[in-house]
């Protein structure tokens, strides 16, 4: 077995990465009040500004007519700096799936995906520019980590796309953003504090935050065990998704290199700890890769590991990525895998893959400025 790099952190990459300017969404309510007082404004302006940004999804200072005209621009410059510059938006599924490519203040590129369904609107957001986890079947993992996103860079992806949904852009879907999945670029638990602050902003009621239900937020991880255990103790009701992809250490060491540090048994223990503490069912993600992890014996082994646990398996047909030698499993093989898991008493579904045509599906986000 080859030894693959485990974690490439920004700190070991040499130069200290340039974080963006501070933004309203980085601050809690009292931090916002302090910032306005520092600008010579009354504290109550914090609530006015927050109502525009989080409550009405308005970011243009000219539209903030309840702020004095003379200080609007100064307030917006200080607290609503532009963090995400749209570079390109691509749509598919008759407009129900939209991928947004953003340029950050330092030139880094990240992507987010908006998905409309009849009963809900989901945004898939990025937590890092690039990713250091090096999973060989994932396009994001191939380029390595550039840097962590700030709390506001994470939140602003959701607020911006909530505005797109609110404009009625997705026909046949509700206009209100309801669900967020941390399944875009990056490993959310490797940027723990900022991701947690972002979750608090996204779930605090308006005008403090976006007012989403904690249960409608999913954090997906490769399995950083100490961070999973810490998350379990945060007293949150968010859904944890674990990217397992193999039930045995031999194969998982290769598919998810962080497994060389935390083995399948440890990562599942941490998942069950999360389920115990929160009462939430853990979602186990498993990309179906032809002749790699889709054998009947692996389905049976996975079934034995998960039977009787508060878990749900999401099989993801492997999405194509540039230069990958792997293919998705054949449909009959996938069906047999599902059958064996269900026979073991494990609730299992196959994920409806959105956005393949625009490289917006799981594992395809690679933030290239040139359309591929
Ligand atoms: N780093 C976190 C968050 C990214 S979520 C994590 O890995 O969980 C993206 C999900 O898509 C993960 O479950 C990932 O393993 C999966 N994925 C990556 N590449 C894929 C591909 N080519 N096809 C299908 N799923 C893929």
Tab-separated table of C-alpha atoms and ligand atoms in Angstrom:
chain	number	residue	atom	x	y	z
A	1	UNK	CA	0.000	0.000	0.000
A	2	UNK	CA	1.382	3.399	-0.905
A	3	UNK	CA	1.632	5.985	1.786
A	4	UNK	CA	-0.404	9.004	0.813
A	5	UNK	CA	-0.121	12.497	2.276
A	6	UNK	CA	-2.459	12.913	5.207
A	7	UNK	CA	-3.013	16.543	5.980
A	8	UNK	CA	-1.512	19.423	4.126
A	9	UNK	CA	-2.208	22.407	6.297
A	10	UNK	CA	-1.919	26.037	5.295
A	11	UNK	CA	0.668	26.433	8.050
A	12	UNK	CA	2.993	23.874	6.489
A	13	UNK	CA	2.460	25.226	2.994
A	14	UNK	CA	4.835	28.111	3.783
A	15	UNK	CA	3.402	31.588	3.324
A	16	UNK	CA	0.673	32.576	5.737
A	17	UNK	CA	-2.574	32.744	3.765
A	18	UNK	CA	-4.250	36.121	3.432
A	19	UNK	CA	-7.594	36.166	5.209
A	20	UNK	CA	-10.278	38.571	3.942
A	21	UNK	CA	-11.400	41.802	5.619
A	22	UNK	CA	-13.781	41.513	8.551
A	23	UNK	CA	-17.483	41.400	7.676
A	24	UNK	CA	-20.784	41.679	9.544
A	25	UNK	CA	-21.249	37.907	9.299
A	26	UNK	CA	-17.990	37.320	11.203
A	27	UNK	CA	-19.445	39.046	14.253
A	28	UNK	CA	-22.059	38.168	16.813
A	29	UNK	CA	-24.599	40.786	17.861
A	30	UNK	CA	-22.445	42.504	20.443
A	31	UNK	CA	-19.444	42.480	18.089
A	32	UNK	CA	-21.578	44.243	15.476
A	33	UNK	CA	-22.723	46.845	17.981
A	34	UNK	CA	-19.142	47.504	19.027
A	35	UNK	CA	-18.112	47.887	15.389
A	36	UNK	CA	-20.830	50.480	14.764
A	37	UNK	CA	-19.980	52.383	17.912
A	38	UNK	CA	-16.343	52.434	16.746
A	39	UNK	CA	-17.608	54.088	13.550
A	40	UNK	CA	-19.362	56.768	15.619
A	41	UNK	CA	-22.823	55.291	15.010
A	42	UNK	CA	-25.496	54.366	17.561
A	43	UNK	CA	-25.679	50.713	18.634
A	44	UNK	CA	-29.138	50.195	17.108
A	45	UNK	CA	-27.663	50.520	13.633
A	46	UNK	CA	-26.292	46.994	14.117
A	47	UNK	CA	-29.836	45.673	14.098
A	48	UNK	CA	-30.789	47.762	11.060
A	49	UNK	CA	-27.789	46.544	9.112
A	50	UNK	CA	-28.334	42.941	10.183
A	51	UNK	CA	-31.988	43.131	9.114
A	52	UNK	CA	-30.907	44.214	5.638
A	53	UNK	CA	-28.243	41.550	5.233
A	54	UNK	CA	-29.767	38.510	6.962
A	55	UNK	CA	-33.474	39.387	7.021
A	56	UNK	CA	-34.029	40.994	3.610
A	57	UNK	CA	-30.946	39.626	1.833
A	58	UNK	CA	-30.092	43.181	0.786
A	59	UNK	CA	-26.429	44.168	0.470
A	60	UNK	CA	-26.598	47.319	-1.654
A	61	UNK	CA	-26.122	50.344	0.643
A	62	UNK	CA	-28.313	52.520	-1.610
A	63	UNK	CA	-31.272	50.291	-0.775
A	64	UNK	CA	-30.763	50.815	2.977
A	65	UNK	CA	-32.896	53.922	3.155
A	66	UNK	CA	-33.378	53.735	6.917
A	67	UNK	CA	-29.655	54.468	7.356
A	68	UNK	CA	-28.642	58.126	7.047
A	69	UNK	CA	-27.504	58.800	3.471
A	70	UNK	CA	-24.324	60.456	4.715
A	71	UNK	CA	-23.013	57.375	6.544
A	72	UNK	CA	-24.454	54.500	4.490
A	73	UNK	CA	-21.378	54.074	2.331
A	74	UNK	CA	-19.018	54.273	5.302
A	75	UNK	CA	-20.978	51.616	7.208
A	76	UNK	CA	-21.165	49.319	4.190
A	77	UNK	CA	-17.439	49.751	3.445
A	78	UNK	CA	-16.569	48.809	6.974
A	79	UNK	CA	-19.029	45.982	7.643
A	80	UNK	CA	-20.144	44.682	4.265
A	81	UNK	CA	-16.934	44.485	2.205
A	82	UNK	CA	-17.407	42.448	-0.949
A	83	UNK	CA	-16.056	38.980	-0.141
A	84	UNK	CA	-17.321	36.974	-3.114
A	85	UNK	CA	-17.079	38.247	-6.660
A	86	UNK	CA	-19.182	36.133	-8.996
A	87	UNK	CA	-17.035	34.851	-11.857
A	88	UNK	CA	-19.462	32.497	-13.511
A	89	UNK	CA	-22.841	30.950	-12.902
A	90	UNK	CA	-23.866	27.759	-14.659
A	91	UNK	CA	-27.278	26.116	-14.647
A	92	UNK	CA	-28.647	22.685	-15.494
A	93	UNK	CA	-31.765	20.577	-14.733
A	94	UNK	CA	-33.894	23.350	-16.318
A	95	UNK	CA	-32.414	25.892	-13.945
A	96	UNK	CA	-33.069	23.845	-10.789
A	97	UNK	CA	-29.318	23.268	-10.213
A	98	UNK	CA	-26.980	26.250	-10.367
A	99	UNK	CA	-23.280	26.309	-9.690
A	100	UNK	CA	-21.665	29.603	-8.727
A	101	UNK	CA	-17.928	30.188	-9.082
A	102	UNK	CA	-16.580	32.984	-6.880
A	103	UNK	CA	-13.295	34.819	-6.712
A	104	UNK	CA	-12.180	35.724	-3.194
A	105	UNK	CA	-10.247	38.860	-2.254
A	106	UNK	CA	-6.875	37.099	-2.670
A	107	UNK	CA	-7.772	35.568	-6.032
A	108	UNK	CA	-8.662	32.117	-4.651
A	109	UNK	CA	-11.618	30.483	-6.379
A	110	UNK	CA	-14.407	28.577	-4.659
A	111	UNK	CA	-17.730	27.141	-5.731
A	112	UNK	CA	-21.210	26.720	-4.289
A	113	UNK	CA	-24.202	24.850	-5.688
A	114	UNK	CA	-27.893	25.789	-5.362
A	115	UNK	CA	-30.376	22.932	-5.795
A	116	UNK	CA	-34.133	23.403	-6.026
A	117	UNK	CA	-36.574	20.573	-5.250
A	118	UNK	CA	-40.379	20.701	-5.102
A	119	UNK	CA	-40.370	20.923	-1.313
A	120	UNK	CA	-37.038	22.534	-0.432
A	121	UNK	CA	-34.057	24.537	-1.583
A	122	UNK	CA	-30.568	23.333	-0.658
A	123	UNK	CA	-27.264	25.141	-0.939
A	124	UNK	CA	-24.021	23.188	-0.954
A	125	UNK	CA	-21.265	25.452	0.372
A	126	UNK	CA	-17.484	25.404	0.570
A	127	UNK	CA	-15.544	25.719	3.817
A	128	UNK	CA	-12.009	25.930	2.393
A	129	UNK	CA	-10.377	27.058	-0.857
A	130	UNK	CA	-9.185	23.664	-2.077
A	131	UNK	CA	-8.826	20.742	0.318
A	132	UNK	CA	-5.914	19.051	2.045
A	133	UNK	CA	-7.464	15.618	2.468
A	134	UNK	CA	-6.184	14.218	-0.864
A	135	UNK	CA	-8.957	11.676	-1.560
A	136	UNK	CA	-7.867	10.344	-4.965
A	137	UNK	CA	-11.375	10.156	-6.490
A	138	UNK	CA	-12.309	13.762	-5.631
A	139	UNK	CA	-11.426	16.645	-7.938
A	140	UNK	CA	-11.117	19.128	-5.057
A	141	UNK	CA	-8.646	16.852	-3.291
A	142	UNK	CA	-6.279	16.809	-6.248
A	143	UNK	CA	-5.208	20.450	-6.084
A	144	UNK	CA	-4.461	20.602	-2.348
A	145	UNK	CA	-5.411	23.228	0.177
A	146	UNK	CA	-5.076	26.950	-0.499
A	147	UNK	CA	-6.591	28.296	2.721
A	148	UNK	CA	-9.452	28.213	5.174
A	149	UNK	CA	-12.432	30.409	4.396
A	150	UNK	CA	-13.441	33.004	6.964
A	151	UNK	CA	-16.772	32.643	8.750
A	152	UNK	CA	-18.267	35.408	6.609
A	153	UNK	CA	-16.942	33.892	3.373
A	154	UNK	CA	-18.784	30.698	4.306
A	155	UNK	CA	-21.985	32.456	5.403
A	156	UNK	CA	-22.030	34.841	2.441
A	157	UNK	CA	-22.260	31.946	-0.051
A	158	UNK	CA	-25.543	30.928	1.595
A	159	UNK	CA	-26.870	34.475	1.998
A	160	UNK	CA	-26.078	35.307	-1.622
A	161	UNK	CA	-27.750	32.163	-2.962
A	162	UNK	CA	-30.698	32.637	-0.583
A	163	UNK	CA	-31.136	35.945	-2.429
A	164	UNK	CA	-31.054	34.147	-5.785
A	165	UNK	CA	-33.725	31.705	-4.553
A	166	UNK	CA	-35.795	34.574	-3.119
A	167	UNK	CA	-35.799	36.281	-6.504
A	168	UNK	CA	-37.861	33.326	-7.770
A	169	UNK	CA	-35.003	32.071	-9.964
A	170	UNK	CA	-35.842	28.397	-9.413
A	171	UNK	CA	-39.188	27.583	-10.959
A	172	UNK	CA	-41.155	24.892	-9.145
A	173	UNK	CA	-39.283	25.277	-5.838
A	174	UNK	CA	-39.968	27.293	-2.721
A	175	UNK	CA	-38.367	30.728	-2.770
A	176	UNK	CA	-36.890	30.338	0.712
A	177	UNK	CA	-33.556	28.623	1.246
A	178	UNK	CA	-34.197	25.813	3.728
A	179	UNK	CA	-31.221	23.421	3.749
A	180	UNK	CA	-27.448	23.792	3.789
A	181	UNK	CA	-24.894	21.053	3.255
A	182	UNK	CA	-21.185	21.549	3.949
A	183	UNK	CA	-20.354	19.321	1.000
A	184	UNK	CA	-18.655	21.811	-1.275
A	185	UNK	CA	-14.908	22.353	-1.395
A	186	UNK	CA	-12.865	21.638	1.690
A	187	UNK	CA	-12.991	19.649	4.900
A	188	UNK	CA	-15.308	21.553	7.254
A	189	UNK	CA	-13.913	20.005	10.440
A	190	UNK	CA	-10.389	21.115	9.453
A	191	UNK	CA	-11.684	24.712	9.698
A	192	UNK	CA	-13.607	23.953	12.868
A	193	UNK	CA	-14.033	27.278	14.657
A	194	UNK	CA	-15.024	29.240	11.579
A	195	UNK	CA	-17.429	26.552	10.409
A	196	UNK	CA	-19.039	26.415	13.863
A	197	UNK	CA	-19.421	30.205	13.939
A	198	UNK	CA	-20.941	29.990	10.440
A	199	UNK	CA	-23.441	27.360	11.642
A	200	UNK	CA	-24.450	29.678	14.480
A	201	UNK	CA	-24.949	32.611	12.080
A	202	UNK	CA	-26.919	30.469	9.634
A	203	UNK	CA	-29.226	29.152	12.355
A	204	UNK	CA	-29.715	32.180	14.639
A	205	UNK	CA	-33.085	33.814	14.055
A	206	UNK	CA	-33.090	36.946	11.873
A	207	UNK	CA	-31.808	39.592	12.171
A	208	UNK	CA	-28.959	37.980	14.094
A	209	UNK	CA	-28.634	35.284	11.445
A	210	UNK	CA	-30.357	33.544	8.567
A	211	UNK	CA	-32.803	31.611	10.752
A	212	UNK	CA	-32.409	28.122	9.295
A	213	UNK	CA	-33.241	25.048	11.354
A	214	UNK	CA	-30.174	23.291	12.798
A	215	UNK	CA	-31.680	20.026	11.621
A	216	UNK	CA	-31.513	21.302	8.062
A	217	UNK	CA	-27.752	21.751	8.188
A	218	UNK	CA	-25.435	18.860	7.300
A	219	UNK	CA	-21.716	18.839	8.035
A	220	UNK	CA	-19.818	16.249	6.033
A	221	UNK	CA	-16.397	14.999	7.122
A	222	UNK	CA	-13.694	12.591	6.018
A	223	UNK	CA	-13.582	11.507	9.653
A	224	UNK	CA	-11.407	13.808	11.769
A	225	UNK	CA	-12.109	11.933	14.980
A	226	UNK	CA	-11.200	14.542	17.646
A	227	UNK	CA	-13.243	17.196	15.813
A	228	UNK	CA	-16.217	14.822	15.446
A	229	UNK	CA	-16.135	14.220	19.201
A	230	UNK	CA	-15.912	17.931	19.871
A	231	UNK	CA	-18.865	18.598	17.566
A	232	UNK	CA	-20.904	16.041	19.494
A	233	UNK	CA	-20.473	18.167	22.622
A	234	UNK	CA	-21.612	21.464	21.043
A	235	UNK	CA	-25.255	20.841	21.858
A	236	UNK	CA	-26.288	21.304	18.238
A	237	UNK	CA	-28.863	19.392	16.213
A	238	UNK	CA	-26.999	19.461	12.901
A	239	UNK	CA	-26.715	16.302	10.820
A	240	UNK	CA	-23.295	14.675	10.629
A	241	UNK	CA	-22.347	12.967	7.375
A	242	UNK	CA	-19.343	10.648	7.361
A	243	UNK	CA	-17.558	9.997	4.072
A	244	UNK	CA	-16.746	6.338	4.706
A	245	UNK	CA	-16.398	4.869	1.180
A	246	UNK	CA	-14.918	1.572	2.433
A	247	UNK	CA	-15.695	-0.676	5.421
A	248	UNK	CA	-12.122	-2.031	5.718
A	249	UNK	CA	-8.894	-0.223	6.582
A	250	UNK	CA	-6.899	-1.624	3.655
A	251	UNK	CA	-9.090	0.070	1.086
A	252	UNK	CA	-10.065	3.107	3.151
A	253	UNK	CA	-6.383	3.934	3.737
A	254	UNK	CA	-6.194	4.477	0.000
A	255	UNK	CA	-9.575	6.091	-0.751
A	256	UNK	CA	-9.635	8.417	2.264
A	257	UNK	CA	-5.969	8.905	3.240
A	258	UNK	CA	-6.837	10.364	6.649
A	259	UNK	CA	-7.813	6.785	7.520
A	260	UNK	CA	-4.095	6.139	7.970
A	261	UNK	CA	-4.446	8.243	11.116
A	262	UNK	CA	-7.965	7.339	12.330
A	263	UNK	CA	-9.105	3.850	11.424
A	264	UNK	CA	-12.597	2.688	10.437
A	265	UNK	CA	-13.345	1.401	13.952
A	266	UNK	CA	-12.340	4.729	15.560
A	267	UNK	CA	-14.232	6.845	13.066
A	268	UNK	CA	-17.384	4.770	13.493
A	269	UNK	CA	-17.041	4.981	17.281
A	270	UNK	CA	-16.922	8.768	16.978
A	271	UNK	CA	-20.000	8.657	14.717
A	272	UNK	CA	-21.943	6.584	17.264
A	273	UNK	CA	-20.859	8.986	19.992
A	274	UNK	CA	-22.330	11.803	17.876
A	275	UNK	CA	-25.576	9.856	17.418
A	276	UNK	CA	-25.780	9.140	21.176
A	277	UNK	CA	-25.182	12.722	22.197
A	278	UNK	CA	-27.502	14.347	19.656
A	279	UNK	CA	-30.089	11.672	18.936
A	280	UNK	CA	-29.433	12.405	15.257
A	281	UNK	CA	-29.031	9.709	12.656
A	282	UNK	CA	-25.561	9.801	11.093
A	283	UNK	CA	-25.450	9.781	7.330
A	284	UNK	CA	-22.787	7.420	5.950
A	285	UNK	CA	-21.606	8.475	2.495
A	286	UNK	CA	-20.306	5.784	0.165
A	287	UNK	CA	-19.258	6.564	-3.420
A	288	UNK	CA	-19.850	3.466	-5.550
A	289	UNK	CA	-16.634	2.836	-7.490
A	290	UNK	CA	-16.630	0.017	-10.024
A	291	UNK	CA	-14.596	-3.019	-8.917
A	292	UNK	CA	-12.985	-0.965	-6.153
A	293	UNK	CA	-15.412	-0.834	-3.217
A	294	UNK	CA	-18.634	-2.319	-4.630
A	295	UNK	CA	-18.119	-6.068	-3.972
A	296	UNK	CA	-20.925	-8.016	-2.240
A	297	UNK	CA	-18.589	-8.916	0.645
A	298	UNK	CA	-17.960	-5.229	1.310
A	299	UNK	CA	-21.724	-4.604	1.382
A	300	UNK	CA	-22.042	-7.415	3.943
A	301	UNK	CA	-19.168	-6.089	6.034
A	302	UNK	CA	-20.641	-2.570	5.944
A	303	UNK	CA	-24.012	-4.028	6.919
A	304	UNK	CA	-22.459	-5.735	9.944
A	305	UNK	CA	-20.710	-2.542	11.029
A	306	UNK	CA	-23.855	-0.431	10.798
A	307	UNK	CA	-26.646	-2.836	11.806
A	308	UNK	CA	-28.543	-1.665	14.862
A	309	UNK	CA	-26.941	1.793	14.759
A	310	UNK	CA	-28.557	5.190	14.248
A	311	UNK	CA	-27.253	5.416	10.695
A	312	UNK	CA	-28.416	5.846	7.141
A	313	UNK	CA	-26.318	4.958	4.101
A	314	UNK	CA	-26.230	7.289	1.122
A	315	UNK	CA	-24.682	5.602	-1.872
A	316	UNK	CA	-23.295	8.118	-4.379
A	317	UNK	CA	-22.717	6.864	-7.914
A	318	UNK	CA	-19.103	7.950	-8.575
A	319	UNK	CA	-19.034	11.182	-10.523
A	320	UNK	CA	-16.406	11.520	-13.210
A	321	UNK	CA	-13.390	13.714	-12.430
A	322	UNK	CA	-10.558	14.731	-14.749
A	323	UNK	CA	-7.829	12.124	-15.096
A	324	UNK	CA	-9.553	9.638	-12.800
A	325	UNK	CA	-9.018	5.986	-13.619
A	326	UNK	CA	-12.225	5.006	-11.839
A	327	UNK	CA	-15.806	4.554	-13.024
A	328	UNK	CA	-19.164	4.363	-11.325
A	329	UNK	CA	-20.428	0.890	-10.437
A	330	UNK	CA	-22.791	-0.827	-12.825
A	331	UNK	CA	-26.474	-0.437	-11.859
A	332	UNK	CA	-27.061	-4.169	-11.115
A	333	UNK	CA	-24.019	-4.141	-8.832
A	334	UNK	CA	-25.341	-1.031	-7.100
A	335	UNK	CA	-28.759	-2.670	-6.669
A	336	UNK	CA	-27.193	-5.767	-5.119
A	337	UNK	CA	-25.193	-3.569	-2.727
A	338	UNK	CA	-28.401	-1.815	-1.658
A	339	UNK	CA	-30.197	-5.134	-1.285
A	340	UNK	CA	-27.517	-6.572	1.005
A	341	UNK	CA	-27.402	-3.475	3.199
A	342	UNK	CA	-31.174	-3.442	3.556
A	343	UNK	CA	-31.175	-7.165	4.280
A	344	UNK	CA	-28.805	-6.383	7.156
A	345	UNK	CA	-31.405	-3.925	8.449
A	346	UNK	CA	-29.535	-0.777	7.378
A	347	UNK	CA	-31.567	2.049	5.882
A	348	UNK	CA	-30.033	2.840	2.483
A	349	UNK	CA	-30.716	5.183	-0.417
A	350	UNK	CA	-28.917	6.052	-3.639
A	351	UNK	CA	-28.291	9.760	-3.938
A	352	UNK	CA	-29.945	11.569	-6.804
A	353	UNK	CA	-26.864	13.113	-8.362
A	354	UNK	CA	-27.369	16.724	-9.350
A	355	UNK	CA	-25.221	18.946	-11.506
A	356	UNK	CA	-22.934	16.474	-13.308
A	357	UNK	CA	-23.252	18.385	-16.571
A	358	UNK	CA	-21.805	21.517	-14.967
A	359	UNK	CA	-19.170	19.702	-12.868
A	360	UNK	CA	-21.243	20.666	-9.870
A	361	UNK	CA	-21.824	17.197	-8.446
A	362	UNK	CA	-20.122	15.621	-5.415
A	363	UNK	CA	-16.380	15.588	-5.827
A	364	UNK	CA	-16.364	17.585	-9.055
A	365	UNK	CA	-15.764	21.038	-7.605
A	366	UNK	CA	-12.351	22.169	-8.730
A	367	UNK	CA	-12.859	25.897	-9.318
A	368	UNK	CA	-11.282	26.370	-12.698
A	369	UNK	CA	-11.915	29.697	-14.373
A	370	UNK	CA	-11.992	28.080	-17.775
A	371	UNK	CA	-15.146	26.038	-18.404
A	372	UNK	CA	-14.058	22.400	-18.800
B	1	LIG	N1	-14.435	16.929	2.926
B	1	LIG	C1	-15.781	16.619	3.322
B	1	LIG	C2	-16.793	17.498	2.626
B	1	LIG	C3	-16.927	17.268	1.136
B	1	LIG	S1	-18.425	16.452	0.866
B	1	LIG	C4	-16.058	15.165	3.060
B	1	LIG	O1	-15.281	14.540	2.373
B	1	LIG	O2	-17.022	14.637	3.606
B	1	LIG	C5	-18.269	15.801	-0.700
B	1	LIG	C6	-18.775	14.379	-0.735
B	1	LIG	O3	-18.656	13.883	-2.067
B	1	LIG	C7	-17.927	13.480	0.135
B	1	LIG	O4	-18.709	12.445	0.663
B	1	LIG	C8	-16.962	12.936	-0.898
B	1	LIG	O5	-16.324	11.774	-0.458
B	1	LIG	C9	-17.866	12.723	-2.077
B	1	LIG	N2	-17.138	12.648	-3.342
B	1	LIG	C10	-15.935	13.142	-3.629
B	1	LIG	N3	-15.592	12.874	-4.890
B	1	LIG	C11	-16.620	12.195	-5.423
B	1	LIG	C12	-16.872	11.656	-6.726
B	1	LIG	N4	-15.987	11.774	-7.706
B	1	LIG	N5	-18.051	11.035	-6.914
B	1	LIG	C13	-18.963	10.934	-5.920
B	1	LIG	N6	-18.779	11.431	-4.693
B	1	LIG	C14	-17.622	12.045	-4.447
